[in-house]
Short mmCIF file of C-alpha atoms and ligand atoms in Angstrom, two decimals:
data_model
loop_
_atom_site.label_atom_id
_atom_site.label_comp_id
_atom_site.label_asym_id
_atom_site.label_seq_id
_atom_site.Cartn_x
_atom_site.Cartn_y
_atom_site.Cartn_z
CA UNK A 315 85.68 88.82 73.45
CA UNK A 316 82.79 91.64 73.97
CA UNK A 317 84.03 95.33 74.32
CA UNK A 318 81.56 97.70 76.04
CA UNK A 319 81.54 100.89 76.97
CA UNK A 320 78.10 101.62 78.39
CA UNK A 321 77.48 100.25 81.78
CA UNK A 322 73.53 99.82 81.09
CA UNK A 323 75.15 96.87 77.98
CA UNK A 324 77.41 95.59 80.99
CA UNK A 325 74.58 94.81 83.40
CA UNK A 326 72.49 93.01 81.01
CA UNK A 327 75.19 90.74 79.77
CA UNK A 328 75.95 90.03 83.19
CA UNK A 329 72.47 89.50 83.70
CA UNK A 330 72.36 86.87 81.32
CA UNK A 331 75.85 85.65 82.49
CA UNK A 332 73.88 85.30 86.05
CA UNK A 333 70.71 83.66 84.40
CA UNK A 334 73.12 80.76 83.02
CA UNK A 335 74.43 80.40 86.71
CA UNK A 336 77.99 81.18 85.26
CA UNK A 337 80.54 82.32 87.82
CA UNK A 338 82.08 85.52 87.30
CA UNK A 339 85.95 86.97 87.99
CA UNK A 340 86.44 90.71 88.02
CA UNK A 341 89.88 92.50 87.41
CA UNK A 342 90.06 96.30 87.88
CA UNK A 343 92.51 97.68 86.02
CA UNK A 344 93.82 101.20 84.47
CA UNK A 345 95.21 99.51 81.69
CA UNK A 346 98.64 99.98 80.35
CA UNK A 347 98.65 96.07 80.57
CA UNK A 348 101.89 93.89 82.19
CA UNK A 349 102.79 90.38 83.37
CA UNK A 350 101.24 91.15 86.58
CA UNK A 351 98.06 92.16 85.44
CA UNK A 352 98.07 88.98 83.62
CA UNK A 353 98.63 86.71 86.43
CA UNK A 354 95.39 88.18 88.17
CA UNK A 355 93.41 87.49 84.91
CA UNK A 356 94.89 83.92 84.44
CA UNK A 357 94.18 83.00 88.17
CA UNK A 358 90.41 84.20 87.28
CA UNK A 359 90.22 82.34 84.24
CA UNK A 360 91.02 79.34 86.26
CA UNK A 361 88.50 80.24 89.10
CA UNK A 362 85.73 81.41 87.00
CA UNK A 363 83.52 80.76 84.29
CA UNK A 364 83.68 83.86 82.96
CA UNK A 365 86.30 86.94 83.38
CA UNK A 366 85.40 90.58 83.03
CA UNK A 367 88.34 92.98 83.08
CA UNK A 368 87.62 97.05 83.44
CA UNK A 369 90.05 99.46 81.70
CA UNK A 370 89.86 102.85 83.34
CA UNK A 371 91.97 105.44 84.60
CA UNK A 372 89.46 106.96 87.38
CA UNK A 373 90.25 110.51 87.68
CA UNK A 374 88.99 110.30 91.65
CA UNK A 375 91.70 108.66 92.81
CA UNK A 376 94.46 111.48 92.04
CA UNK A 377 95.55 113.86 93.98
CA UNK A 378 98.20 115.31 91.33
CA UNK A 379 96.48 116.55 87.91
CA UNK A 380 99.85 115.64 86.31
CA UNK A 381 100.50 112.29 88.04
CA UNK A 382 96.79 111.73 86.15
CA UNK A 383 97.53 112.99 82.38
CA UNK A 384 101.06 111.34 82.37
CA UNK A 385 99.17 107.90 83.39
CA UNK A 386 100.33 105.74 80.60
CA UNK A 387 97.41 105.05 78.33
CA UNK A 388 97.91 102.35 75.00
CA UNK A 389 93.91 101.09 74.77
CA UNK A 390 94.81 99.01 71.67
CA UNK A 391 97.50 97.51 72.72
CA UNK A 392 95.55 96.38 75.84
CA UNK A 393 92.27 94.90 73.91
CA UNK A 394 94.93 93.42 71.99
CA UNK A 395 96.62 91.00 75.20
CA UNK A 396 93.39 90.41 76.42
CA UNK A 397 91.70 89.21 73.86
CA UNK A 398 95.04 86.91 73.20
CA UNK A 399 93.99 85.86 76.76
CA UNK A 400 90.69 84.72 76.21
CA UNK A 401 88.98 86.92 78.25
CA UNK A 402 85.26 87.58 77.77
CA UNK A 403 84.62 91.09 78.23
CA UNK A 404 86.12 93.93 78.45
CA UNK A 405 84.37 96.92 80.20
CA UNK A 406 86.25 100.26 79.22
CA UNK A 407 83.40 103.14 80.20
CA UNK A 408 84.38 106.79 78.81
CA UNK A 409 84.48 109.06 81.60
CA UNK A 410 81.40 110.99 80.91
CA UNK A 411 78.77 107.73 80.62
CA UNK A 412 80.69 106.42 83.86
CA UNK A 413 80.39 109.28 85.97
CA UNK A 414 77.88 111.63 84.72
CA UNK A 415 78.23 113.64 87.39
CA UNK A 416 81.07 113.98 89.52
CA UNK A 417 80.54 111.44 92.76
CA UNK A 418 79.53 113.55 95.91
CA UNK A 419 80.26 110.47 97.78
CA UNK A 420 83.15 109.13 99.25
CA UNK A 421 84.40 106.21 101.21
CA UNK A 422 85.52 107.37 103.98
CA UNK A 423 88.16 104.07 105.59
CA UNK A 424 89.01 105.95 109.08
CA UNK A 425 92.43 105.83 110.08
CA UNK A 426 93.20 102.76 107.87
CA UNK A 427 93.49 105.63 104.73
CA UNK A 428 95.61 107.72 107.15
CA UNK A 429 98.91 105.72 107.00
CA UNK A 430 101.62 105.02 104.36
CA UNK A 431 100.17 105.65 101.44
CA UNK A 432 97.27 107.65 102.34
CA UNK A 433 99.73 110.06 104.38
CA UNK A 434 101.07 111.26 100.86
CA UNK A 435 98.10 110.96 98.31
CA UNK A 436 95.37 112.47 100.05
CA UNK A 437 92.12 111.35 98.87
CA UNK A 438 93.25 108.43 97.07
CA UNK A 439 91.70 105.55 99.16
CA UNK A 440 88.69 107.81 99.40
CA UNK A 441 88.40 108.01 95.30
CA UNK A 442 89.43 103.67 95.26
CA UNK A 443 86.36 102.80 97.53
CA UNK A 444 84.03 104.42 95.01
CA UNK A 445 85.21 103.18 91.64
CA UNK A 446 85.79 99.93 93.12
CA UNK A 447 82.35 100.03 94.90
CA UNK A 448 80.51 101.07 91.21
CA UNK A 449 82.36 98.27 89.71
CA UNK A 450 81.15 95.72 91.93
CA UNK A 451 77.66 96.95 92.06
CA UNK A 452 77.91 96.84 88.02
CA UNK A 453 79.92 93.48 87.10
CA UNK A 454 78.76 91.72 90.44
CA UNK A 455 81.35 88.97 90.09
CA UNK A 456 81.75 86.34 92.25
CA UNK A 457 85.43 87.12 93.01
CA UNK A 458 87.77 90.09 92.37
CA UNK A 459 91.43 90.28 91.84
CA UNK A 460 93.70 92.51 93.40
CA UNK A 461 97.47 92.58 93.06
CA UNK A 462 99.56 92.26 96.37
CA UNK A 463 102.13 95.18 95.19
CA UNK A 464 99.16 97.57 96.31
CA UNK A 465 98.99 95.83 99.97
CA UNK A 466 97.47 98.75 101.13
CA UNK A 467 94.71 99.21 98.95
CA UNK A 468 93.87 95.07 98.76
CA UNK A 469 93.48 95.63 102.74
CA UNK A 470 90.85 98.42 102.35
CA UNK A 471 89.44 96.66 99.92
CA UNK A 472 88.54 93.72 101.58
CA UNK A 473 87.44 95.70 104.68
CA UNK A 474 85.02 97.60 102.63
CA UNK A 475 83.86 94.56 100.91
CA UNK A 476 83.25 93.11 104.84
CA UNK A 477 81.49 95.77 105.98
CA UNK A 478 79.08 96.82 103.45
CA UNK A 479 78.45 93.29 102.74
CA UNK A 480 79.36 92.77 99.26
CA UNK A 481 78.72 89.21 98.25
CA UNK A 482 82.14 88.81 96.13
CA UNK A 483 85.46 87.07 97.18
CA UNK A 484 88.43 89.72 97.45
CA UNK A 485 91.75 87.71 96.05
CA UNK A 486 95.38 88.93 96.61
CA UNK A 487 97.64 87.58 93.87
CA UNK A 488 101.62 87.86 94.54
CA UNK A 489 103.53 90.32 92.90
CA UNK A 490 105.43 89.53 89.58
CA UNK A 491 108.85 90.78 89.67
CA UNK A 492 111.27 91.73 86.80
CA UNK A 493 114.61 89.33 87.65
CA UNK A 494 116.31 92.37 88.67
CA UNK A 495 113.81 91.85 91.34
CA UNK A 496 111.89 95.61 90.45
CA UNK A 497 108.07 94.89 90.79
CA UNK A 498 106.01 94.74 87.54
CA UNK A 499 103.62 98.20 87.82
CA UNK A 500 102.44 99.89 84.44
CA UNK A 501 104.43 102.83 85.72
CA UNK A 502 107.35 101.41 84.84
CA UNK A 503 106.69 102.34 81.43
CA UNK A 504 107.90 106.15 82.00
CA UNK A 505 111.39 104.79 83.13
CA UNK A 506 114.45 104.69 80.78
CA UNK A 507 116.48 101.53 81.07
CA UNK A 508 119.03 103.33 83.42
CA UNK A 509 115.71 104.38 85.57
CA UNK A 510 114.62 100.39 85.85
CA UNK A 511 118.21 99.55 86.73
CA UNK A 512 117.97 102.22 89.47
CA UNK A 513 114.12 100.85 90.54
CA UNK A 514 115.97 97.47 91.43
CA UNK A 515 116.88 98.74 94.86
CA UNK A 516 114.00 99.02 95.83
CA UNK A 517 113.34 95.44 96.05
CA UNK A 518 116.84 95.13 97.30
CA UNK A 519 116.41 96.89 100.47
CA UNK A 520 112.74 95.21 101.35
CA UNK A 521 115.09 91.77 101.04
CA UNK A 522 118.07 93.16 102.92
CA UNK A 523 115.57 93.76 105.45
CA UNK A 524 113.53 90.69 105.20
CA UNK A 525 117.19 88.42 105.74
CA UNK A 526 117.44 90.33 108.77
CA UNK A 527 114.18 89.92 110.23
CA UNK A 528 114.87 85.90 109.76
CA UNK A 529 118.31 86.29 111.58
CA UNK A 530 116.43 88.01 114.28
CA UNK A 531 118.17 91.02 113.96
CA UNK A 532 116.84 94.52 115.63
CA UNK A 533 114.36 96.26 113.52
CA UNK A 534 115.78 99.81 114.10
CA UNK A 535 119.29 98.74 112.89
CA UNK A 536 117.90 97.05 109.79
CA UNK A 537 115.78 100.27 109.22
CA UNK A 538 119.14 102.68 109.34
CA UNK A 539 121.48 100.28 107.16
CA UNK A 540 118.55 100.16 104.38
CA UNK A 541 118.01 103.83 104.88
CA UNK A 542 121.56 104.13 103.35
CA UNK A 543 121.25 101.74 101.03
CA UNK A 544 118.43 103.48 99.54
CA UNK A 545 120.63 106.67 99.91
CA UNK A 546 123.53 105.89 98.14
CA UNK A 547 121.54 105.14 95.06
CA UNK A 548 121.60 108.61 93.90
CA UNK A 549 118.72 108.28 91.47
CA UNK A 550 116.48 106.94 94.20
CA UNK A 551 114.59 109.62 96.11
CA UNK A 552 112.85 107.72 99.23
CA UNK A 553 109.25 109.04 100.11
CA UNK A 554 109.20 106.48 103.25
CA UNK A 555 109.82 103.01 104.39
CA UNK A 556 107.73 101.62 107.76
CA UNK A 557 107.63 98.42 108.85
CA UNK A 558 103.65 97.59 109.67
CA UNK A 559 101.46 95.38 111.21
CA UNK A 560 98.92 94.28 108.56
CA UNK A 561 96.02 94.02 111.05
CA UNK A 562 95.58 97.91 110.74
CA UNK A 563 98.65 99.22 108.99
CA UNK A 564 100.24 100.49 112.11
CA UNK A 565 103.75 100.90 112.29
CA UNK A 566 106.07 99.01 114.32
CA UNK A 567 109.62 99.03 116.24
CA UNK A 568 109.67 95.60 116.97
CA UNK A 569 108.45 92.62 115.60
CA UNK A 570 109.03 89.92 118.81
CA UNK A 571 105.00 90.27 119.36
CA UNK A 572 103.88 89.41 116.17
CA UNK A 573 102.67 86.68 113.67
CA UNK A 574 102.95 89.14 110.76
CA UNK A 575 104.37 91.72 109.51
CA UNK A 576 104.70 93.53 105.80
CA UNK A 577 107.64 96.15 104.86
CA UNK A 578 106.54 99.00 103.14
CA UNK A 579 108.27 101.33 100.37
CA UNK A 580 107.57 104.37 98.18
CA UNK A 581 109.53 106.47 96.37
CA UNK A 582 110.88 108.76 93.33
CA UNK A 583 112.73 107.43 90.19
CA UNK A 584 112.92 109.82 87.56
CA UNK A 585 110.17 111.49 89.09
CA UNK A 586 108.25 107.98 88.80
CA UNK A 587 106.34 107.34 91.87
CA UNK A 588 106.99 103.83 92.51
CA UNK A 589 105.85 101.78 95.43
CA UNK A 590 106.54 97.96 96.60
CA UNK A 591 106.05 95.68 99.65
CA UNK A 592 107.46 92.53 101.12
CA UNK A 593 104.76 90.69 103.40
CA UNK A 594 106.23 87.98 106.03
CA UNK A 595 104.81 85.41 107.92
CA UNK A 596 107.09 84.96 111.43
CA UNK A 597 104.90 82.34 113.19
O1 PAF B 896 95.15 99.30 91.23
C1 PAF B 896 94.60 99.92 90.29
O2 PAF B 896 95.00 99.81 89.13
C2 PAF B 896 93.44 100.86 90.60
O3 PAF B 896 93.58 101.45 91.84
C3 PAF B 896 92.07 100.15 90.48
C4 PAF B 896 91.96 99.02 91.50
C5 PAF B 896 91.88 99.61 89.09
C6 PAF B 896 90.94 101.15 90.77
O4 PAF B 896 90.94 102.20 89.86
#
C-alpha cells in the first residue's frame, strides 16, 4: 500500500495508474475508520482495479471550531485497517500542502444546501463541493463512494458531479448499522456506552415511522407519535426530523403523490451531533 501526502506524488501515480488503463475507485474519508467506511472500500475493491482512499479532516466544511478539533483523529490506527484491506493508496495531504491558501471559492448548490442539514451547518455543503471537487480533479477515479447515512450530501454530490461534468460514477452504498440498529458514523466514538444505548432511538423512530408509511397511515400523526418518542428519551435532544422528497429535498405532508420518499433525522447525544436517514421506495 503507497502512503502520500503530496498531491503533485498523487497525480503522477495516478498518471501511471491511467497509462496502464487501470480503473480507479475513490473513497473520501476523514478517517477515524468503521465498518461502514469499509463497506464503501470493499464495494470499490470489487468495482475497480485499483482503490485510492483520502484521509482528511477538511477544515472548510465546519461551521463550529470545536465540532472541528474534537473530530476524532487515530491516523495509525487507520493506515493500519486499510492496509489489512488491501487498498493501494492512501492519500492523507497535511493541511498546509493541500490548501496553501485558503480556497476563495465555493460551491454554491442553490436551495438544495438550504434544507435539513444545510439549515443548521451553514457553509457546510459549500466547504463539501470544494474538497470533494479537488479530490476528483486530483485522484480522477472512475467511480467514487459515498455512504447513504449522509443522503444529503451523496445528493449534492451527484448533482455537482452532473453539472460540471465530471467524468466519474457517484455510488451510494447503504448504511451499516450497529444491531441496536444506531448507524455506524466515526462520531460515535465520543459516546459512552450509555450514550450508544441512547443513539438507538434514533433508528427506532425512522422505523416506527417507516411501518407506518407501509400501513398507509397519515404522515402528520406518525410525525407527532415519533416526536414523543424521541422526547421521552431524555438523553436525546432532537435538532429536526422532516419527511422529504429526494428529487430536491423538499419537505412533505403527504406522501399519496409520490414514488419516493426519505425520512430525515439529526440530533444531540451527549452533545454528539448525530444524524441518520431511512430512504423508501412506495411505487
Ligand atoms: O463524509 C465525509 O466524511 C466528508 O464529508 C467527506 C466526503 C470525506 C468530505 O470531506
Amino acid at each position: 500500500m503507497r502512503i502520500i501526502s503530496a498531491p503533485g506524488e498523487l497525480t503522477e501515480l495516478i498518471s501511471s495508474f491511467k497509462k496502464n488503463n487501470q480503473t480507479i475507485g475513490f473513497v473520501p474519508t476523514m478517517g477515524a475508520l468503521h465498518d461502514g467506511h469499509l463497506s464503501l472500500i470493499h464495494q470499490s475493491l470489487k468495482e475497480n482495479d485499483l482503490t485510492v482512499v483520502s484521509i482528511f479532516v477538511n477544515p472548510l466544511q465546519f461551521d463550529n471550531a470545536s465540532d472541528l478539533e474534537k473530530y476524532p483523529r487515530v491516523i495509525d490506527e487507520d493506515i493500519k485497517m486499510l492496509g489489512e484491506n488491501h487498498v493501494d493508496v492512501v492519500f492523507v495531504p497535511e493541511e498546509q500542502t493541500f490548501y496553501p491558501q485558503k480556497p476563495i471559492i465555493s460551491i454554491d448548490f442553490g436551495v438544495l444546501s438550504e434544507r435539513l442539514e444545510g439549515k443548521f451547518r451553514k457553509g457546510h455543503f459549500e466547504g463539501v463541493g470544494v474538497v470533494i471537487s479537488k479530490f476528483l480533479h486530483l485522484v480522477d477515479p472512475d467511480r467514487v463512494y459515498f455512504g447513504l447515512k449522509d443522503l444529503q450530501q451523496y445528493l449534492l454530490i451527484k448533482r455537482m458531479c452532473t453539472d460540471l461534468q465530471f467524468q466519474c460514477k457517484v455510488i451510494g452504498v447503504n448504511t451499516v448499522r450497529e444491531e441496536s440498529g444506531l448507524a455506524l458514523s466515526s462520531r460515535n466514538r465520543r459516546l459512552s456506552s450509555e450514550g450508544l444505548k441512547v443513539a438507538a432511538v434514533i433508528n427506532r423512530g425512522l422505523n416506527f415511522i417507516k411501518k407506518g408509511i407501509i400501513e398507509q397511515s397519515d404522515l402528520q400523526r406518525l410525525l407527532k407519535e415519533v416526536n414523543k418518542i424521541y422526547e421521552s428519551e431524555k438523553g436525546f435532544e432532537l435538532e429536526y426530523l422532516e419527511v422529504v422528497n429526494p428529487a430536491d429535498l423538499s419537505s412533505i405532508d403527504n406522501y399519496s403523490h409520490l414514488s419516493e420518499l426519505a425520512i430525515c433525522v439529526a440530533g444531540y447525544v451527549e452533545g454528539v451531533r448525530l444524524i441518520d436517514n431511512l430512504y423508501l421506495r412506495l411505487k
